[in-house]
Coordinates of C-alpha atoms in Angstrom, one line a residue:
M1 CA -0.4 -0.1 -0.1
Y2 CA 0.9 3.3 -0.6
Q3 CA 3.6 4.8 1.8
Y4 CA 4.0 8.4 2.6
D5 CA 6.6 10.6 2.5
N6 CA 7.9 13.4 3.4
Y7 CA 6.0 16.0 2.2
D8 CA 2.3 13.9 2.6
Q9 CA 3.7 13.2 6.5
T10 CA 4.3 17.1 7.0
L11 CA 1.3 17.6 5.5
V12 CA -0.6 15.9 7.8
N13 CA 1.5 16.8 11.3
E14 CA 1.0 20.7 10.6
R15 CA -2.9 20.4 9.7
A16 CA -2.9 18.3 13.0
A17 CA -1.2 21.4 14.6
Q18 CA -3.6 23.8 12.9
F19 CA -6.6 22.3 14.0
R20 CA -5.3 21.9 17.8
N21 CA -5.0 25.5 18.3
Q22 CA -8.5 26.4 16.5
T23 CA -10.0 24.1 18.8
E24 CA -8.5 25.9 22.1
R25 CA -9.1 28.9 20.2
F26 CA -13.2 28.0 20.1
L27 CA -12.9 26.6 23.9
K28 CA -11.6 29.9 25.5
G29 CA -14.0 31.9 23.0
E30 CA -11.8 33.6 20.6
L31 CA -13.3 31.7 18.0
S32 CA -16.8 32.1 17.7
E33 CA -19.8 28.7 16.2
A34 CA -19.7 30.2 12.6
Q35 CA -15.8 30.7 12.1
F36 CA -15.0 27.6 13.7
L37 CA -17.8 25.7 11.6
P38 CA -15.7 24.5 8.9
L39 CA -12.4 24.0 10.2
R40 CA -14.0 21.6 11.7
L41 CA -16.1 19.8 8.8
M42 CA -13.3 19.8 7.1
N43 CA -11.6 17.7 9.5
G44 CA -13.8 15.6 10.2
L45 CA -15.8 17.1 12.9
Y46 CA -19.7 17.1 12.9
V47 CA -22.4 17.8 16.1
Q48 CA -24.5 15.4 16.3
K49 CA -27.4 13.6 18.9
H50 CA -24.9 12.5 21.5
A51 CA -21.8 13.8 21.0
P52 CA -19.5 15.2 17.9
M53 CA -19.1 13.2 15.3
L54 CA -15.7 12.7 14.0
R55 CA -15.3 10.5 11.1
I56 CA -11.9 9.5 9.4
A57 CA -10.3 8.6 6.6
I58 CA -9.3 5.6 4.8
P59 CA -8.8 5.7 1.3
Y60 CA -10.2 2.9 -1.2
G61 CA -10.9 1.2 2.0
L62 CA -7.0 0.3 2.1
L63 CA -5.9 0.2 6.1
A64 CA -2.6 -2.4 7.4
S65 CA -2.5 -3.6 10.6
R66 CA -1.0 -1.4 12.6
Q67 CA -3.6 1.1 12.0
L68 CA -6.2 -1.2 13.0
R69 CA -4.6 -1.8 16.0
M70 CA -4.7 3.0 16.6
L71 CA -7.9 2.7 15.6
A72 CA -9.0 0.0 18.2
H73 CA -6.2 2.2 20.3
I74 CA -8.8 5.4 19.9
A75 CA -11.9 3.3 20.0
R76 CA -10.9 1.9 24.2
T77 CA -8.6 5.7 25.1
Y78 CA -11.1 8.3 23.7
D79 CA -14.3 6.8 22.2
K80 CA -17.1 4.1 23.7
G81 CA -15.4 0.8 22.7
Y82 CA -16.4 0.4 18.8
G83 CA -15.8 2.7 15.9
H84 CA -18.8 1.9 13.0
F85 CA -16.9 1.6 9.1
T86 CA -19.7 3.4 6.4
T87 CA -20.7 3.1 3.2
R88 CA -18.4 5.6 1.8
Q89 CA -15.5 2.6 3.6
N90 CA -14.5 5.2 6.1
I91 CA -14.7 4.9 9.8
Q92 CA -16.4 6.7 12.1
F93 CA -16.4 7.6 15.7
N94 CA -20.0 8.1 17.7
W95 CA -18.2 10.2 21.1
P96 CA -15.3 11.9 21.0
K97 CA -15.5 15.2 23.4
L98 CA -14.1 17.9 21.5
E99 CA -11.6 18.7 23.3
D100 CA -9.2 15.4 22.8
V101 CA -9.8 15.0 18.9
P102 CA -6.3 17.3 18.3
N103 CA -4.9 14.4 19.9
V104 CA -7.0 11.8 18.7
L105 CA -5.5 13.6 15.2
A106 CA -1.8 14.2 15.8
E107 CA -2.0 9.9 16.2
L108 CA -3.5 9.2 13.7
A109 CA -1.0 11.0 11.8
T110 CA 1.6 8.5 13.1
V111 CA -0.2 5.7 11.1
Q112 CA -0.8 8.0 7.8
M113 CA -4.2 8.5 8.4
H114 CA -6.0 12.6 8.5
A115 CA -9.6 13.0 8.9
I116 CA -8.5 16.3 6.2
Q117 CA -11.4 15.8 3.9
T118 CA -14.1 13.6 5.0
S119 CA -16.2 16.6 5.6
G120 CA -16.9 19.4 4.3
N121 CA -17.7 21.1 0.1
C122 CA -14.7 19.4 -1.1
I123 CA -13.3 16.4 -3.2
R124 CA -14.5 13.1 -0.2
N125 CA -12.6 10.2 1.0
V126 CA -11.5 8.6 -3.8
T127 CA -13.9 4.8 -3.1
S128 CA -13.0 2.1 -5.3
D129 CA -12.7 -2.3 -5.6
H130 CA -12.9 -4.1 -2.1
L131 CA -11.3 -6.6 -3.8
A132 CA -8.9 -4.6 -5.9
G133 CA -5.6 -6.2 -7.2
V134 CA -6.7 -9.6 -6.5
S135 CA -10.2 -10.1 -7.9
Q136 CA -9.6 -12.5 -11.6
D137 CA -12.4 -10.2 -13.6
E138 CA -10.2 -6.9 -13.0
L139 CA -8.8 -5.1 -16.3
E140 CA -6.8 -2.7 -14.4
D141 CA -5.7 -2.1 -10.8
P142 CA -7.0 1.0 -9.8
R143 CA -6.2 2.3 -6.6
P144 CA -2.6 3.9 -8.5
Y145 CA -5.6 6.0 -10.0
C146 CA -7.3 6.6 -7.1
E147 CA -3.5 7.6 -4.5
I148 CA -3.0 10.0 -7.7
I149 CA -6.4 11.6 -7.5
R150 CA -6.3 11.5 -3.3
Q151 CA -2.2 13.4 -3.6
W152 CA -4.1 16.5 -6.7
S153 CA -7.4 17.1 -4.3
T154 CA -6.1 17.0 -0.9
L155 CA -6.7 20.9 -0.2
H156 CA -6.8 21.1 -3.2
P157 CA -7.4 25.0 -3.6
E158 CA -9.4 25.8 -6.1
F159 CA -11.9 22.9 -4.7
S160 CA -12.1 23.2 -1.0
F161 CA -15.0 25.7 -1.7
L162 CA -17.6 23.3 -4.2
P163 CA -21.1 24.0 -3.9
R164 CA -20.9 20.7 -2.4
K165 CA -19.3 18.0 -1.1
F166 CA -18.1 15.6 -4.1
K167 CA -17.8 11.7 -4.6
I168 CA -15.4 9.8 -6.8
A169 CA -14.9 6.0 -7.5
I170 CA -12.9 4.0 -9.6
N171 CA -14.0 0.8 -10.1
G172 CA -11.3 -1.1 -12.5
A173 CA -13.4 -4.8 -12.8
A174 CA -16.4 -6.0 -15.4
K175 CA -18.3 -6.2 -12.2
D176 CA -19.0 -3.1 -10.2
R177 CA -18.4 -3.1 -7.0
A178 CA -18.0 0.4 -6.1
A179 CA -21.4 2.1 -7.3
T180 CA -19.7 3.8 -9.9
Q181 CA -22.7 5.7 -11.7
L182 CA -23.7 6.5 -8.4
H183 CA -20.7 8.6 -8.4
D184 CA -20.4 12.3 -8.5
I185 CA -17.6 11.4 -11.1
G186 CA -17.6 7.9 -11.6
L187 CA -15.0 6.5 -13.4
Q188 CA -14.6 3.0 -15.4
L189 CA -10.9 1.1 -16.7
V190 CA -12.1 0.4 -19.6
K191 CA -10.0 -0.7 -23.1
N192 CA -10.4 0.7 -26.7
E193 CA -10.4 -0.4 -30.2
R194 CA -6.5 -0.3 -30.4
D195 CA -6.5 -2.1 -27.2
E196 CA -5.4 0.8 -25.6
V197 CA -6.6 1.0 -21.3
G198 CA -8.0 4.4 -20.7
F199 CA -11.3 5.7 -18.7
E200 CA -14.8 5.3 -19.0
V201 CA -15.8 8.8 -17.3
L202 CA -19.3 8.9 -15.9
V203 CA -20.5 12.3 -13.9
G204 CA -24.4 13.3 -12.3
G205 CA -24.6 9.9 -9.9
G206 CA -25.8 10.5 -7.1
L207 CA -28.0 8.9 -4.1
G208 CA -29.7 12.1 -0.8
R209 CA -33.4 13.2 -1.8
T210 CA -32.7 13.3 -5.3
P211 CA -31.0 9.9 -6.3
I212 CA -29.9 10.1 -10.3
I213 CA -27.8 6.6 -12.7
G214 CA -24.6 8.8 -13.5
V215 CA -24.3 9.4 -17.1
T216 CA -21.2 8.9 -19.6
I217 CA -19.5 12.2 -21.2
R218 CA -16.8 10.6 -22.7
P219 CA -16.1 6.9 -23.2
F220 CA -12.3 7.1 -23.4
L221 CA -10.2 9.5 -21.8
E222 CA -6.4 8.3 -22.1
K223 CA -4.6 8.1 -19.3
K224 CA -2.2 11.0 -19.8
H225 CA -5.6 12.9 -19.0
L226 CA -6.8 11.5 -16.1
L227 CA -6.2 15.5 -13.8
S228 CA -7.2 17.7 -16.7
Y229 CA -10.5 16.1 -16.9
L230 CA -11.4 16.1 -13.4
E231 CA -10.1 19.4 -13.2
A232 CA -12.3 20.8 -16.4
I233 CA -15.3 18.6 -14.5
L234 CA -15.2 20.3 -11.4
R235 CA -14.0 24.4 -12.7
V236 CA -17.4 24.1 -14.6
Y237 CA -19.2 22.4 -11.0
N238 CA -17.5 24.8 -9.5
R239 CA -18.7 28.1 -11.8
Y240 CA -22.1 26.6 -12.6
G241 CA -23.4 24.6 -9.9
R242 CA -25.8 26.2 -7.6
R243 CA -25.4 27.5 -3.9
D244 CA -28.5 29.4 -3.4
N245 CA -29.9 25.4 -2.6
K246 CA -28.0 23.1 -0.9
F247 CA -31.0 20.4 -1.7
K248 CA -29.8 21.6 -6.0
A249 CA -26.7 22.2 -5.4
R250 CA -25.0 18.4 -6.6
I251 CA -23.0 18.2 -10.8
K252 CA -26.1 15.2 -10.6
I253 CA -28.6 18.9 -10.7
L254 CA -26.7 20.4 -12.7
V255 CA -26.1 17.6 -15.5
K256 CA -29.7 17.0 -15.5
E257 CA -30.9 21.2 -15.8
L258 CA -28.2 21.8 -18.6
G259 CA -29.0 18.2 -20.0
K260 CA -25.3 16.0 -21.2
E261 CA -24.7 17.0 -24.5
K262 CA -24.2 20.8 -22.9
F263 CA -22.6 20.2 -19.8
T264 CA -20.6 17.5 -21.6
E265 CA -19.5 20.0 -24.5
M266 CA -18.4 22.5 -20.8
V267 CA -16.7 20.4 -19.9
E268 CA -14.7 19.9 -23.4
A269 CA -14.2 23.7 -23.9
E270 CA -12.7 23.6 -20.6
W271 CA -10.5 20.8 -21.1
A272 CA -9.2 22.0 -24.7
A273 CA -7.8 25.2 -22.7
I274 CA -5.7 22.7 -19.8
K275 CA -5.4 19.0 -21.3
D276 CA -1.3 20.0 -21.8
N277 CA -0.7 22.0 -18.7
L278 CA -1.4 19.2 -16.5
L279 CA 0.0 15.9 -17.7
L280 CA -0.2 13.4 -15.8
D281 CA 2.7 11.6 -16.3
L282 CA 3.1 8.2 -16.9
E283 CA 6.2 7.5 -14.9
E284 CA 4.4 9.3 -12.2
I285 CA 1.7 6.8 -12.7
E286 CA 4.1 3.1 -12.6
R287 CA 6.4 5.5 -9.3
I288 CA 3.1 5.2 -8.1
R289 CA 1.8 1.7 -9.3
K290 CA 4.9 0.8 -7.7
F291 CA 3.8 1.0 -4.3
F292 CA 0.7 -1.4 -5.5
Q293 CA 2.8 -4.4 -6.5
P294 CA 1.5 -7.8 -5.4
P295 CA 2.2 -9.0 -2.1
P296 CA 5.3 -12.0 -2.2
Y297 CA 3.3 -14.8 -2.7
E298 CA 4.0 -18.8 -2.2
T299 CA 4.0 -20.7 -5.4
L300 CA 1.1 -23.1 -4.3
T301 CA -1.7 -24.9 -6.1
D302 CA -5.6 -24.7 -5.6
D303 CA -6.3 -26.5 -2.5
P304 CA -7.7 -30.1 -3.3
P305 CA -8.0 -31.3 0.1
L306 CA -10.3 -28.0 1.3
L307 CA -12.9 -29.6 -0.8
E308 CA -12.5 -32.5 2.0
K309 CA -12.7 -30.3 4.7
T310 CA -16.5 -28.5 3.7
A311 CA -17.6 -31.7 3.2
H312 CA -17.1 -32.6 6.5
D313 CA -18.5 -29.5 8.8
S314 CA -21.7 -28.1 7.4
R315 CA -20.8 -24.7 9.0
F316 CA -17.5 -24.6 7.8
A317 CA -18.6 -25.1 4.1
A318 CA -22.1 -22.3 4.8
W319 CA -18.7 -19.8 5.6
F320 CA -16.5 -20.8 2.4
R321 CA -18.9 -21.4 0.1
H322 CA -20.6 -17.7 1.4
N323 CA -17.6 -15.7 2.5
T324 CA -14.9 -16.6 0.6
V325 CA -14.2 -15.2 -3.0
P326 CA -11.7 -16.9 -5.6
H327 CA -8.4 -15.0 -5.2
K328 CA -6.8 -14.5 -8.7
V329 CA -3.3 -16.5 -7.5
P330 CA -3.6 -20.2 -7.0
G331 CA -3.7 -21.6 -4.1
Y332 CA -5.3 -18.2 -2.0
R333 CA -8.5 -17.2 -1.5
V334 CA -9.7 -14.0 0.0
V335 CA -11.9 -13.3 2.8
F336 CA -14.4 -11.3 4.1
L337 CA -15.3 -10.4 7.4
S338 CA -18.7 -10.5 8.5
L339 CA -19.9 -7.8 10.4
K340 CA -23.6 -8.5 9.8
T341 CA -23.6 -10.4 13.6
P342 CA -27.6 -10.3 14.2
G343 CA -28.6 -8.3 16.9
K344 CA -25.1 -6.0 16.2
P345 CA -25.4 -2.2 14.4
P346 CA -24.1 -3.6 11.5
G347 CA -20.5 -2.0 10.9
D348 CA -19.5 -1.7 13.8
L349 CA -16.5 -3.4 15.0
T350 CA -15.4 -3.2 18.7
E351 CA -11.9 -2.4 20.0
S352 CA -10.6 -5.2 21.0
Q353 CA -12.1 -6.9 17.8
M354 CA -10.1 -4.3 16.0
D355 CA -7.3 -5.7 18.1
S356 CA -7.8 -9.2 17.2
V357 CA -8.9 -8.2 13.3
A358 CA -4.6 -6.7 12.8
D359 CA -3.1 -9.7 14.9
L360 CA -4.6 -11.7 12.0
A361 CA -3.9 -9.2 8.9
D362 CA -0.3 -9.8 10.1
R363 CA -0.8 -13.6 10.3
Y364 CA -3.0 -14.7 7.2
S365 CA -3.2 -11.9 4.4
F366 CA 0.1 -9.3 4.5
G367 CA -0.9 -7.2 7.4
E368 CA -3.3 -5.6 5.4
I369 CA -7.5 -5.1 5.4
R370 CA -9.8 -3.3 3.1
V371 CA -13.0 -2.3 4.0
T372 CA -16.5 -2.6 1.6
H373 CA -18.9 0.2 0.4
T374 CA -21.6 -2.5 2.4
Q375 CA -19.9 -2.7 5.8
N376 CA -17.1 -5.5 5.9
L377 CA -13.9 -6.0 6.0
V378 CA -11.8 -7.8 3.8
L379 CA -8.0 -10.1 4.3
A380 CA -7.2 -10.5 0.5
D381 CA -4.3 -12.9 0.5
V382 CA -5.5 -15.9 2.4
K383 CA -4.1 -19.2 1.7
Q384 CA -6.2 -22.0 0.9
A385 CA -4.3 -23.8 3.3
D386 CA -4.9 -21.6 6.1
L387 CA -8.8 -21.1 5.3
L388 CA -10.3 -23.6 8.4
E389 CA -7.8 -22.6 10.8
L390 CA -8.6 -18.5 9.9
W391 CA -12.6 -19.4 10.1
Q392 CA -12.3 -20.9 13.7
E393 CA -10.1 -17.7 14.9
I394 CA -12.6 -15.2 13.6
Q395 CA -15.3 -17.6 15.0
A396 CA -14.5 -16.3 17.7
L397 CA -14.4 -13.2 17.8
G398 CA -18.0 -12.7 16.1
L399 CA -17.0 -11.7 12.8
A400 CA -17.5 -15.4 10.9
T401 CA -21.6 -15.0 10.6
P402 CA -21.8 -16.5 7.1
N403 CA -23.9 -14.0 5.3
I404 CA -22.4 -12.0 3.0
G405 CA -24.8 -11.6 0.2
T406 CA -27.7 -12.6 2.2
A407 CA -30.1 -11.3 3.0
T408 CA -29.2 -10.0 7.0
D409 CA -26.0 -8.3 5.2
I410 CA -28.0 -6.0 5.4
I411 CA -26.4 -2.1 4.6
C412 CA -28.0 0.4 7.4
C413 CA -26.8 3.7 8.5
P414 CA -26.6 5.2 12.7
G415 CA -30.3 6.5 12.1
L416 CA -32.1 8.5 14.4
D417 CA -30.0 6.4 17.0
F418 CA -27.4 8.7 16.9
C419 CA -27.8 11.6 13.8
S420 CA -29.1 14.8 14.0
L421 CA -29.8 13.9 10.5
A422 CA -32.7 10.8 11.0
N423 CA -36.4 11.0 11.0
A424 CA -37.0 7.4 12.0
T425 CA -34.3 4.3 13.7
S426 CA -32.5 2.4 11.6
I427 CA -30.5 0.0 13.6
P428 CA -33.4 -2.2 15.1
I429 CA -35.0 -2.3 11.9
A430 CA -32.3 -4.0 10.1
N431 CA -31.6 -6.7 13.9
G432 CA -35.8 -7.5 13.7
I433 CA -34.5 -7.7 10.0
Q434 CA -32.0 -10.4 10.7
H435 CA -34.3 -11.5 13.3
I436 CA -36.7 -12.9 11.1
F437 CA -33.8 -15.3 9.9
D438 CA -33.9 -18.7 12.9
N439 CA -33.4 -21.3 9.5
L440 CA -30.7 -20.6 7.3
D441 CA -31.9 -22.8 5.6
Y442 CA -34.5 -20.3 4.2
L443 CA -32.0 -17.7 4.6
Y444 CA -29.9 -19.3 1.2
D445 CA -32.8 -20.3 -0.3
L446 CA -33.4 -16.4 -1.1
G447 CA -30.7 -16.2 -2.5
D448 CA -28.9 -12.8 -3.3
I449 CA -30.5 -10.2 -1.5
R450 CA -29.2 -5.8 -0.9
I451 CA -31.7 -4.6 1.8
N452 CA -30.5 -1.0 2.8
I453 CA -31.5 0.4 5.2
S454 CA -31.4 4.9 5.6
G455 CA -32.6 7.1 9.0
C456 CA -33.2 9.5 6.4
M457 CA -33.6 11.1 2.4
N458 CA -29.7 11.8 2.5
G459 CA -29.8 7.8 1.8
C460 CA -26.6 7.1 4.0
G461 CA -27.7 4.3 3.8
H462 CA -27.7 3.6 0.3
H463 CA -31.8 2.5 -0.1
T464 CA -32.4 4.2 -3.2
V465 CA -30.4 1.5 -4.4
G466 CA -30.9 -1.5 -2.7
H467 CA -32.9 -4.9 -3.9
I468 CA -35.3 -3.8 -1.1
G469 CA -34.5 -0.2 0.0
I470 CA -36.2 1.0 3.6
L471 CA -36.2 4.8 4.2
G472 CA -36.7 6.3 7.9
V473 CA -39.4 9.3 7.6
D474 CA -40.9 11.3 10.5
K475 CA -44.9 10.5 10.8
K476 CA -46.1 13.5 13.1
G477 CA -43.1 12.1 15.6
E478 CA -43.5 8.8 15.1
E479 CA -41.9 6.4 12.9
W480 CA -43.2 5.4 10.2
Y481 CA -40.8 3.3 6.9
Q482 CA -41.3 4.2 2.5
I483 CA -40.2 0.5 1.2
T484 CA -39.0 0.6 -2.5
L485 CA -38.0 -2.3 -4.9
G486 CA -35.3 -2.7 -7.6
G487 CA -32.5 -1.1 -7.0
S488 CA -29.0 -1.5 -7.9
S489 CA -25.8 0.0 -7.8
G490 CA -24.2 -2.9 -10.2
K491 CA -23.3 -3.0 -13.3
D492 CA -27.0 -2.7 -13.6
A493 CA -27.6 0.5 -11.9
S494 CA -31.1 1.0 -11.3
L495 CA -33.2 3.1 -9.0
G496 CA -35.6 1.6 -6.8
E497 CA -39.7 1.9 -7.5
R498 CA -41.6 3.2 -4.3
L499 CA -43.4 -0.6 -3.4
G500 CA -47.0 2.0 -1.6
P501 CA -47.5 4.2 1.8
S502 CA -45.7 3.7 4.9
V503 CA -45.9 0.9 7.5
S504 CA -45.4 2.0 10.8
K505 CA -42.6 0.7 12.6
E506 CA -44.0 -2.4 14.3
Q507 CA -45.0 -3.4 10.9
I508 CA -41.9 -2.7 8.8
C509 CA -40.7 -6.6 9.1
L510 CA -44.2 -8.5 8.8
A511 CA -43.9 -6.4 5.5
V512 CA -39.9 -7.6 4.6
E513 CA -41.2 -11.1 5.0
A514 CA -44.4 -10.8 3.3
I515 CA -42.1 -9.3 -0.2
F516 CA -39.6 -12.8 0.5
Q517 CA -42.7 -14.6 0.3
T518 CA -43.6 -13.2 -2.5
Y519 CA -40.9 -14.0 -4.6
R520 CA -40.8 -17.3 -3.1
D521 CA -43.9 -17.8 -4.6
Q522 CA -43.1 -16.6 -7.9
R523 CA -40.0 -16.5 -8.9
L524 CA -39.0 -19.0 -11.7
E525 CA -35.5 -21.4 -11.1
D526 CA -32.5 -20.1 -10.2
E527 CA -34.3 -16.9 -11.0
A528 CA -32.8 -13.7 -8.5
F529 CA -35.2 -11.2 -6.5
L530 CA -33.5 -8.7 -8.9
E531 CA -34.2 -10.7 -11.5
T532 CA -37.9 -11.2 -10.5
V533 CA -38.7 -7.5 -9.3
R534 CA -38.4 -6.5 -13.4
R535 CA -39.9 -9.2 -14.3
I536 CA -43.8 -9.2 -12.7
G537 CA -43.3 -5.3 -11.3
M538 CA -45.2 -4.1 -7.7
R539 CA -48.4 -5.4 -8.1
P540 CA -47.6 -9.0 -6.7
F541 CA -45.8 -7.7 -3.6
Q542 CA -48.2 -4.4 -3.2
E543 CA -51.0 -7.4 -2.7
R544 CA -48.8 -9.5 -0.8
V545 CA -47.8 -5.9 1.9
Y546 CA -50.4 -4.3 1.6
G547 CA -53.7 -6.6 1.0
D548 CA -57.0 -5.1 0.1
N549 CA -55.8 -1.7 1.1

């Protein structure tokens, strides 16, 4: 993974020192709330329901074991002993004291971490495929480009006060595991007719209260023009994006109002003026690429005895089938650690679990951990011969729930329990749905179902692209929930369609169970849930959920 040089280290050290000074002045009354607001937001610090919330950047979801141990230390020392991994591949702490945050940032800097630009109207953490560099369907590893964009965008003077927050995702595989069509800018590595690798550039995607699927404005962009084209897009957005209404300020609104053709024309004109002055040196790409070289894999073959082990233990077999995926190197496998244990808040990890996972990463996966946008963790490079032993260890940690990609692997925002923006709780709803499945055979029979839950329209839980989306709404002080069906964040990205009137908190889990039953009744052989919804439409689900009402 990328290692800071002196410039990087100096930047995060000085930024932490600056924030210490700013916080001290605020606490002394020398800065007002209004003056302190932009300073704390640019360091990822929100004012939340119960306490400040600190969001820490995990660039493209990549963590070293020493960094995860530092996060465990922060959870233990400055918070309530746990952290929450988010759909932006970041981590949030919900209970730090304001006066402690400068110490937190200073300690993070010692392991090359920070909270810069995890909030505010700037370019946020660049996200990517959690299987980057190890998947079998990858055209090229996207992580070097993520790092190049991170360096280019960090404290970029022209883009520090955009109309709204700005999110970029990069994917290098055939399967889109980075939700590129749902970002302000999505970059997909592709080949052109001359067999050259470059980027398909998508713009104007996003979730929240106005969800929109992004559109392609350049089918192929040469690598050397990556930064100049991004700069051209951001310049057009910075100049013409609305600043009078925060709900209409995202680039997706600008693209929609101008139209794809007019927006593309404006970007191309801006790009023509700057493209030759901001070339991405191919030597620089190679320099950054060297930080992402494969680890020292052993020369192995796939492990036939492993099949015998799975056959002899049904629990291990279920975990192997659902929580591991093939690796591009023979003899290795990718392992998911499920943060969706029934009864626990989705995405949460305790400080002792963090320390243990860091130890496991050192022993089994070259000291590296990845965070997925579905709020799980990944050990990407596990020898097949070690899988049984690793499974036994993560079972003891409560991280071996065999449910990745199933209906209990729920994406969920913190909701009303923590967030001051939320209208309804989301964690109890996720827990309620998980408890429907006291029989794993029933869970596995339903197959691939993505359930996403958000406690408000801001959509941190990506409800609009869940196969089943659940949105918390407030009705005269009571919590109700809207249901959507048919969303997807993959290659076939789509927005869910609203099922009907919202249902009460007491009825929401029953409604979800009715949706499951309808799917079982209506599906064709081997037909996945999303395919069934797209084939039969809303009506059969509405009839089962709402009856004669």
